[in-house]
Structures are given as C-alpha cells and as structure tokens.
PDB file of C-alpha atoms in Angstrom:
ATOM      1  CA  ASP A  27     129.191 113.668 103.894  1.00 64.00           C
ATOM      2  CA  ALA A  28     126.777 115.864 106.043  1.00 80.00           C
ATOM      3  CA  GLY A  29     124.676 112.886 106.559  1.00 94.00           C
ATOM      4  CA  VAL A  30     120.558 112.915 105.751  1.00 96.00           C
ATOM      5  CA  ILE A  31     119.613 116.775 105.585  1.00 97.00           C
ATOM      6  CA  GLN A  32     115.730 117.419 106.334  1.00 97.00           C
ATOM      7  CA  SER A  33     113.763 120.418 106.249  1.00 97.00           C
ATOM      8  CA  PRO A  34     112.617 122.184 108.069  1.00 97.00           C
ATOM      9  CA  ARG A  35     112.956 120.951 111.532  1.00 96.00           C
ATOM     10  CA  HIS A  36     109.959 122.345 112.649  1.00 97.00           C
ATOM     11  CA  GLU A  37     106.814 123.455 110.307  1.00 97.00           C
ATOM     12  CA  VAL A  38     103.612 124.435 112.366  1.00 97.00           C
ATOM     13  CA  THR A  39     100.684 124.800 109.781  1.00 97.00           C
ATOM     14  CA  GLU A  40      96.854 125.647 109.939  1.00 97.00           C
ATOM     15  CA  MET A  41      94.506 122.442 108.792  1.00 97.00           C
ATOM     16  CA  GLY A  42      94.107 122.373 105.279  1.00 97.00           C
ATOM     17  CA  GLN A  43      97.057 123.985 104.196  1.00 97.00           C
ATOM     18  CA  GLU A  44      99.702 122.308 101.744  1.00 97.00           C
ATOM     19  CA  VAL A  45     102.885 121.057 103.613  1.00 98.00           C
ATOM     20  CA  THR A  46     106.005 119.828 101.926  1.00 98.00           C
ATOM     21  CA  LEU A  47     109.046 118.163 103.657  1.00 98.00           C
ATOM     22  CA  ARG A  48     112.334 118.069 102.172  1.00 98.00           C
ATOM     23  CA  CYS A  49     115.066 115.526 102.553  1.00 98.00           C
ATOM     24  CA  LYS A  50     118.556 115.190 100.866  1.00 98.00           C
ATOM     25  CA  PRO A  51     119.907 111.765 101.285  1.00 97.00           C
ATOM     26  CA  ILE A  52     123.698 110.668 101.334  1.00 96.00           C
ATOM     27  CA  SER A  53     125.508 110.709  98.185  1.00 95.00           C
ATOM     28  CA  GLY A  54     125.643 107.398  96.930  1.00 93.00           C
ATOM     29  CA  HIS A  55     122.604 105.874  98.604  1.00 94.00           C
ATOM     30  CA  ASP A  56     120.126 104.350  96.479  1.00 91.00           C
ATOM     31  CA  TYR A  57     117.488 103.347  98.921  1.00 93.00           C
ATOM     32  CA  LEU A  58     115.405 106.306 100.313  1.00 95.00           C
ATOM     33  CA  PHE A  59     112.598 106.101 103.025  1.00 95.00           C
ATOM     34  CA  TRP A  60     110.271 107.786 104.598  1.00 97.00           C
ATOM     35  CA  TYR A  61     108.859 107.281 108.022  1.00 96.00           C
ATOM     36  CA  ARG A  62     106.260 108.794 110.650  1.00 96.00           C
ATOM     37  CA  GLN A  63     106.769 108.816 114.312  1.00 95.00           C
ATOM     38  CA  THR A  64     103.900 109.030 116.681  1.00 93.00           C
ATOM     39  CA  MET A  65     103.536 108.419 120.368  1.00 88.00           C
ATOM     40  CA  MET A  66     100.414 106.072 119.250  1.00 87.00           C
ATOM     41  CA  ARG A  67     101.973 104.427 116.282  1.00 87.00           C
ATOM     42  CA  GLY A  68     105.895 104.492 116.483  1.00 88.00           C
ATOM     43  CA  LEU A  69     107.810 104.618 113.922  1.00 91.00           C
ATOM     44  CA  GLU A  70     105.902 104.027 110.516  1.00 91.00           C
ATOM     45  CA  LEU A  71     107.484 103.263 107.393  1.00 91.00           C
ATOM     46  CA  LEU A  72     105.441 105.471 105.019  1.00 95.00           C
ATOM     47  CA  ILE A  73     107.077 104.854 101.366  1.00 95.00           C
ATOM     48  CA  TYR A  74     110.789 103.986 100.364  1.00 93.00           C
ATOM     49  CA  PHE A  75     112.654 104.708  96.914  1.00 95.00           C
ATOM     50  CA  ASN A  76     115.099 103.007  95.007  1.00 93.00           C
ATOM     51  CA  ASN A  77     116.948 104.711  92.297  1.00 94.00           C
ATOM     52  CA  ASN A  78     114.582 107.370  92.517  1.00 95.00           C
ATOM     53  CA  VAL A  79     111.633 105.254  91.725  1.00 95.00           C
ATOM     54  CA  PRO A  80     108.830 104.797  94.259  1.00 95.00           C
ATOM     55  CA  ILE A  81     109.156 100.864  94.956  1.00 91.00           C
ATOM     56  CA  ASP A  82     106.294 100.332  98.100  1.00 90.00           C
ATOM     57  CA  ASP A  83     103.806 103.258  99.171  1.00 92.00           C
ATOM     58  CA  SER A  84     101.587 100.746 101.176  1.00 90.00           C
ATOM     59  CA  GLY A  85     102.470 102.591 104.211  1.00 91.00           C
ATOM     60  CA  MET A  86     101.022 106.008 102.926  1.00 94.00           C
ATOM     61  CA  PRO A  87      98.201 106.497 105.152  1.00 89.00           C
ATOM     62  CA  GLU A  88      95.733 108.471 102.583  1.00 88.00           C
ATOM     63  CA  ASP A  89      95.780 109.965  99.152  1.00 92.00           C
ATOM     64  CA  ARG A  90      96.367 113.352 100.896  1.00 96.00           C
ATOM     65  CA  PHE A  91      99.921 112.069 101.236  1.00 97.00           C
ATOM     66  CA  SER A  92     102.494 111.965  98.198  1.00 97.00           C
ATOM     67  CA  ALA A  93     106.336 111.498  97.617  1.00 98.00           C
ATOM     68  CA  LYS A  94     108.584 112.167  94.889  1.00 97.00           C
ATOM     69  CA  MET A  95     111.964 111.576  94.205  1.00 98.00           C
ATOM     70  CA  PRO A  96     113.158 113.872  91.440  1.00 97.00           C
ATOM     71  CA  ASN A  97     116.857 113.399  91.426  1.00 96.00           C
ATOM     72  CA  ALA A  98     119.229 111.001  93.709  1.00 95.00           C
ATOM     73  CA  SER A  99     119.794 113.756  95.821  1.00 95.00           C
ATOM     74  CA  PHE A 100     116.010 115.150  96.641  1.00 97.00           C
ATOM     75  CA  SER A 101     113.133 113.937  97.852  1.00 98.00           C
ATOM     76  CA  THR A 102     109.708 115.514  98.956  1.00 98.00           C
ATOM     77  CA  LEU A 103     106.681 114.360 101.062  1.00 98.00           C
ATOM     78  CA  LYS A 104     103.708 116.189 100.439  1.00 98.00           C
ATOM     79  CA  ILE A 105     100.782 116.560 102.751  1.00 97.00           C
ATOM     80  CA  GLN A 106      97.195 117.972 101.095  1.00 97.00           C
ATOM     81  CA  PRO A 107      95.392 119.264 102.814  1.00 97.00           C
ATOM     82  CA  SER A 108      96.966 118.796 106.210  1.00 97.00           C
ATOM     83  CA  GLU A 109      94.695 117.523 109.177  1.00 97.00           C
ATOM     84  CA  PRO A 110      95.703 117.662 112.919  1.00 97.00           C
ATOM     85  CA  ARG A 111      96.108 114.150 113.275  1.00 96.00           C
ATOM     86  CA  ASP A 112      98.763 114.539 110.913  1.00 97.00           C
ATOM     87  CA  SER A 113     100.826 116.134 113.303  1.00 97.00           C
ATOM     88  CA  ALA A 114     104.279 113.979 113.900  1.00 97.00           C
ATOM     89  CA  VAL A 115     107.809 113.730 113.360  1.00 97.00           C
ATOM     90  CA  TYR A 116     108.694 112.965 109.804  1.00 98.00           C
ATOM     91  CA  PHE A 117     112.024 111.067 109.212  1.00 97.00           C
ATOM     92  CA  CYS A 118     113.784 110.753 106.037  1.00 97.00           C
ATOM     93  CA  ALA A 119     116.423 107.619 106.049  1.00 95.00           C
ATOM     94  CA  SER A 120     119.109 106.460 103.236  1.00 95.00           C
ATOM     95  CA  SER A 121     120.995 103.469 102.800  1.00 92.00           C
ATOM     96  CA  LEU A 122     123.205 101.743 100.219  1.00 89.00           C
ATOM     97  CA  PRO A 123     122.197  99.018  98.256  1.00 81.00           C
ATOM     98  CA  PRO A 124     120.749  95.906  99.984  1.00 72.00           C
ATOM     99  CA  ASN A 125     123.347  93.690 101.533  1.00 76.00           C
ATOM    100  CA  PRO A 126     123.691  91.479 104.594  1.00 75.00           C
ATOM    101  CA  ASP A 127     125.027  94.759 106.541  1.00 82.00           C
ATOM    102  CA  THR A 128     123.069  97.237 105.041  1.00 84.00           C
ATOM    103  CA  GLU A 129     122.444 100.124 107.710  1.00 88.00           C
ATOM    104  CA  ALA A 130     119.833 103.105 107.399  1.00 91.00           C
ATOM    105  CA  PHE A 131     121.159 106.393 108.218  1.00 94.00           C
ATOM    106  CA  PHE A 132     118.285 108.943 109.425  1.00 95.00           C
ATOM    107  CA  GLY A 133     117.919 112.663 109.404  1.00 95.00           C
ATOM    108  CA  GLN A 134     116.949 115.016 112.207  1.00 95.00           C
ATOM    109  CA  GLY A 135     113.415 114.950 111.511  1.00 96.00           C
ATOM    110  CA  THR A 136     110.536 117.361 111.204  1.00 97.00           C
ATOM    111  CA  ARG A 137     108.352 118.067 113.700  1.00 97.00           C
ATOM    112  CA  LEU A 138     105.152 119.069 111.861  1.00 98.00           C
ATOM    113  CA  THR A 139     102.243 120.058 113.906  1.00 98.00           C
ATOM    114  CA  VAL A 140      98.883 121.000 112.549  1.00 98.00           C
ATOM    115  CA  VAL A 141      96.818 123.522 114.336  1.00 97.00           C
TER     116      VAL A 141
ATOM    117  CA  SER B   2     103.930  98.941 115.627  1.00 45.00           C
ATOM    118  CA  GLN B   3     103.960  97.398 111.861  1.00 52.00           C
ATOM    119  CA  GLN B   4     106.437  94.700 112.630  1.00 67.00           C
ATOM    120  CA  GLY B   5     107.852  94.342 115.945  1.00 77.00           C
ATOM    121  CA  GLU B   6     107.472  94.870 119.553  1.00 84.00           C
ATOM    122  CA  GLU B   7     109.747  95.800 122.309  1.00 87.00           C
ATOM    123  CA  ASP B   8     109.484  95.440 125.730  1.00 89.00           C
ATOM    124  CA  PRO B   9     109.761  96.559 128.451  1.00 93.00           C
ATOM    125  CA  GLN B  10     108.285 100.130 127.254  1.00 92.00           C
ATOM    126  CA  ALA B  11     110.139 101.985 129.928  1.00 95.00           C
ATOM    127  CA  LEU B  12     113.128 101.497 131.987  1.00 96.00           C
ATOM    128  CA  SER B  13     114.828 103.188 134.959  1.00 97.00           C
ATOM    129  CA  ILE B  14     117.973 101.998 136.281  1.00 97.00           C
ATOM    130  CA  GLN B  15     120.856 103.522 138.568  1.00 97.00           C
ATOM    131  CA  GLU B  16     124.071 104.345 136.496  1.00 97.00           C
ATOM    132  CA  GLY B  17     126.427 101.089 136.677  1.00 97.00           C
ATOM    133  CA  GLU B  18     123.647  99.027 136.324  1.00 97.00           C
ATOM    134  CA  ASN B  19     123.000  96.621 133.467  1.00 98.00           C
ATOM    135  CA  ALA B  20     119.983  97.447 130.939  1.00 97.00           C
ATOM    136  CA  THR B  21     118.098  94.717 129.232  1.00 97.00           C
ATOM    137  CA  MET B  22     115.808  95.334 126.403  1.00 97.00           C
ATOM    138  CA  ASN B  23     113.664  92.589 124.233  1.00 96.00           C
ATOM    139  CA  CYS B  24     112.573  92.564 120.694  1.00 95.00           C
ATOM    140  CA  SER B  25     110.310  90.449 119.369  1.00 94.00           C
ATOM    141  CA  TYR B  26     109.162  90.629 115.703  1.00 90.00           C
ATOM    142  CA  LYS B  27     106.761  88.921 113.064  1.00 86.00           C
ATOM    143  CA  THR B  28     108.464  88.450 110.006  1.00 80.00           C
ATOM    144  CA  SER B  29     111.140  86.465 108.222  1.00 83.00           C
ATOM    145  CA  ILE B  30     114.583  88.662 108.767  1.00 85.00           C
ATOM    146  CA  ASN B  31     117.617  88.377 107.217  1.00 84.00           C
ATOM    147  CA  ASN B  32     119.388  90.593 109.822  1.00 89.00           C
ATOM    148  CA  LEU B  33     118.025  92.623 113.039  1.00 91.00           C
ATOM    149  CA  GLN B  34     119.673  95.975 114.529  1.00 93.00           C
ATOM    150  CA  TRP B  35     119.251  98.156 116.962  1.00 96.00           C
ATOM    151  CA  TYR B  36     118.713 101.912 116.921  1.00 96.00           C
ATOM    152  CA  ARG B  37     119.381 104.479 119.411  1.00 97.00           C
ATOM    153  CA  GLN B  38     117.337 108.069 119.536  1.00 96.00           C
ATOM    154  CA  ASN B  39     118.195 110.855 121.564  1.00 95.00           C
ATOM    155  CA  SER B  40     115.221 112.990 122.324  1.00 91.00           C
ATOM    156  CA  GLY B  41     114.214 115.238 119.370  1.00 87.00           C
ATOM    157  CA  ARG B  42     117.021 113.616 117.294  1.00 90.00           C
ATOM    158  CA  GLY B  43     116.904 111.089 114.515  1.00 91.00           C
ATOM    159  CA  LEU B  44     117.851 107.417 115.012  1.00 93.00           C
ATOM    160  CA  VAL B  45     121.442 106.467 115.339  1.00 95.00           C
ATOM    161  CA  HIS B  46     122.747 102.739 114.076  1.00 94.00           C
ATOM    162  CA  LEU B  47     124.513 100.941 117.146  1.00 96.00           C
ATOM    163  CA  ILE B  48     124.787  97.364 116.477  1.00 95.00           C
ATOM    164  CA  LEU B  49     123.773  94.876 113.412  1.00 94.00           C
ATOM    165  CA  ILE B  50     123.309  90.570 113.708  1.00 94.00           C
ATOM    166  CA  ARG B  51     122.899  88.619 111.154  1.00 91.00           C
ATOM    167  CA  SER B  52     120.135  85.801 110.822  1.00 89.00           C
ATOM    168  CA  ASN B  53     122.793  83.235 111.237  1.00 92.00           C
ATOM    169  CA  GLU B  54     124.532  84.549 114.273  1.00 95.00           C
ATOM    170  CA  ARG B  55     123.554  84.087 118.064  1.00 96.00           C
ATOM    171  CA  GLU B  56     125.393  87.086 119.746  1.00 97.00           C
ATOM    172  CA  LYS B  57     127.397  89.912 119.148  1.00 97.00           C
ATOM    173  CA  HIS B  58     129.381  92.322 121.044  1.00 96.00           C
ATOM    174  CA  SER B  59     130.228  95.739 120.515  1.00 95.00           C
ATOM    175  CA  GLY B  60     131.921  97.410 123.343  1.00 97.00           C
ATOM    176  CA  ARG B  61     129.431  97.656 126.049  1.00 97.00           C
ATOM    177  CA  LEU B  62     126.844  96.329 123.981  1.00 98.00           C
ATOM    178  CA  ARG B  63     125.684  92.645 123.483  1.00 98.00           C
ATOM    179  CA  VAL B  64     123.027  91.712 121.159  1.00 98.00           C
ATOM    180  CA  THR B  65     121.399  88.299 121.303  1.00 98.00           C
ATOM    181  CA  LEU B  66     119.290  86.350 118.258  1.00 96.00           C
ATOM    182  CA  ASP B  67     117.013  83.652 118.289  1.00 96.00           C
ATOM    183  CA  THR B  68     115.278  83.406 114.975  1.00 93.00           C
ATOM    184  CA  SER B  69     113.296  79.937 116.045  1.00 93.00           C
ATOM    185  CA  LYS B  70     111.381  82.336 118.646  1.00 94.00           C
ATOM    186  CA  LYS B  71     111.784  85.587 116.478  1.00 93.00           C
ATOM    187  CA  SER B  72     113.183  87.357 119.353  1.00 95.00           C
ATOM    188  CA  SER B  73     116.318  89.610 119.711  1.00 96.00           C
ATOM    189  CA  SER B  74     117.943  91.293 123.179  1.00 97.00           C
ATOM    190  CA  LEU B  75     119.992  94.271 123.593  1.00 98.00           C
ATOM    191  CA  LEU B  76     122.378  94.377 126.900  1.00 98.00           C
ATOM    192  CA  ILE B  77     123.773  97.735 127.967  1.00 98.00           C
ATOM    193  CA  THR B  78     126.727  96.892 130.329  1.00 97.00           C
ATOM    194  CA  ALA B  79     127.647  99.314 132.967  1.00 97.00           C
ATOM    195  CA  SER B  80     125.045 102.051 132.082  1.00 97.00           C
ATOM    196  CA  ARG B  81     125.784 105.509 132.285  1.00 97.00           C
ATOM    197  CA  ALA B  82     123.691 108.656 132.226  1.00 96.00           C
ATOM    198  CA  ALA B  83     124.536 109.424 128.844  1.00 96.00           C
ATOM    199  CA  ASP B  84     122.980 106.234 127.927  1.00 97.00           C
ATOM    200  CA  THR B  85     119.779 107.683 128.549  1.00 97.00           C
ATOM    201  CA  ALA B  86     117.647 107.363 125.260  1.00 97.00           C
ATOM    202  CA  SER B  87     114.928 105.448 123.456  1.00 96.00           C
ATOM    203  CA  TYR B  88     116.234 102.386 121.700  1.00 97.00           C
ATOM    204  CA  PHE B  89     114.709 100.357 118.874  1.00 95.00           C
ATOM    205  CA  CYS B  90     115.213  96.902 117.037  1.00 94.00           C
ATOM    206  CA  ALA B  91     114.633  97.248 113.182  1.00 92.00           C
ATOM    207  CA  MET B  92     113.971  93.895 110.966  1.00 88.00           C
ATOM    208  CA  ILE B  93     115.472  94.006 107.566  1.00 82.00           C
ATOM    209  CA  THR B  94     113.419  91.783 105.681  1.00 76.00           C
ATOM    210  CA  ASP B  95     114.263  89.153 102.886  1.00 64.00           C
ATOM    211  CA  ASN B  96     115.200  91.448 100.200  1.00 65.00           C
ATOM    212  CA  PHE B  97     117.356  93.871 102.230  1.00 61.00           C
ATOM    213  CA  ASN B  98     115.095  96.742 101.205  1.00 68.00           C
ATOM    214  CA  LYS B  99     112.916  97.740 103.989  1.00 77.00           C
ATOM    215  CA  PHE B 100     113.527  98.351 107.819  1.00 82.00           C
ATOM    216  CA  TYR B 101     110.730  97.742 110.074  1.00 86.00           C
ATOM    217  CA  PHE B 102     111.161  99.355 113.679  1.00 88.00           C
ATOM    218  CA  GLY B 103     109.970  97.889 116.872  1.00 88.00           C
ATOM    219  CA  SER B 104     107.875  99.953 119.368  1.00 88.00           C
ATOM    220  CA  GLY B 105     111.299 101.074 121.542  1.00 92.00           C
ATOM    221  CA  THR B 106     112.217 101.096 124.985  1.00 95.00           C
ATOM    222  CA  LYS B 107     112.783 104.326 126.613  1.00 96.00           C
ATOM    223  CA  LEU B 108     115.638 104.016 128.763  1.00 97.00           C
ATOM    224  CA  ASN B 109     116.375 105.975 131.832  1.00 97.00           C
ATOM    225  CA  VAL B 110     119.511 105.958 133.352  1.00 97.00           C
ATOM    226  CA  LYS B 111     119.894 108.008 137.115  1.00 96.00           C
ATOM    227  CA  PRO B 112     123.179 109.141 137.801  1.00 92.00           C
TER     228      PRO B 112
END
C-alpha cells in the first residue's frame, strides 16, 4: 500500500476562496482523522470518521470548515470561505479498528497558505 | 495542545549524546505512543507503550510511562545527526479511537 495520500501538497489561495483538501486512507483502515498543525497550537484533531461516518467534529474550528467521507477510500476537508488564519499544515491520518496496539498512519500533509 | 505537553520544547545535543524528552498528559489513556516528524513531512510512528507497562525498548529508543503522574519519557541513546526531527507523544483515549498529540520537542543533533 502506498500509505495515506493527500493532495495537493501545497495550496496557495486568496482570502474568501473555497479550498478543498483531499485524502485517500490506507485500504482497510476504518478510521480517518483530520489534523491541523500550526506553530501556535500544535497538532489539533479537527474531526474523525469511523466507517465513513463522522463521529466527533468537536475540533472543527468554525462552520466554515466541513468534512466528508463519501466512501471508504476518499475524504475531503473543505474551507469556505478561507481566511488568512486558516494557514497551516493539514494532515490526514488513518488507522485500523481500535485495539491496544492501534497506531495512526499519516499522510505527508497539505500546506495551506491563505493570502 | 489539546491533551498533552512536552518538554523541553527544543533540545540541542552533540552526536553520540543521549536525548530525553518528556510528555505530560491530562486524560485517562489506554496507551501512549511516540511519533517523529521530519521537517516538512508527516508523522511516523516510533513506539507504543500500553497503560499497564512501565518501560519499553526498541533499538536505541527507550520509553517509560508513569500513569500515576500522567507522564512519559522518550530516551534516544547514542544520538545521530539523522535523529534531528520533532518528536510528539500521542495519547490514545479510552475507546482507542482518538489520538491526541502533545506539543512536541524539536531535537537538533549536531554532527
């Protein structure tokens, strides 16, 4: 398996534009997580899915953020409208069903810059 | 961070020295994991310690866990320049379904 695949790797957009980040989890992983990483706040869990269903979106900062998982192999994180403070690196991670040895596998991240 | 703090925030050592990073957390956990992040890359899993374990080794890595103090430490022995990266602890919650990360320690190993 190629691992968790995120696209694009870099995104530069103007304030007010819609941004869509994409993620393909590892095949067979039932859990998918979206994280945001900034210098100020570190790694924040935004939302996670189990079997394509959003389980906990309490980390989503505002209504401008939305995430979907239409099938087991694809998820999107959308920001509409984008703002400069959304600039960060966004990571997608996936994992197998929970057990005492579950680990998360991360994608390479999408570096978002909103100007 | 949401659930944990690490110290020091930054650590600079010479190649061959040992590096120790500490993690304190707030929530009840089932296991604690350490991840490494090279600059501009995603996180990579290093080692996992279960809540009923006190110490674990993997190559040059040694992890300890004290659940009474809600703390863990990661020791890298005989460090190499290639160990330069940021290191994060991750707390796995009771249902094994959330990974919360500490604030990270930025390690610089000088050749």
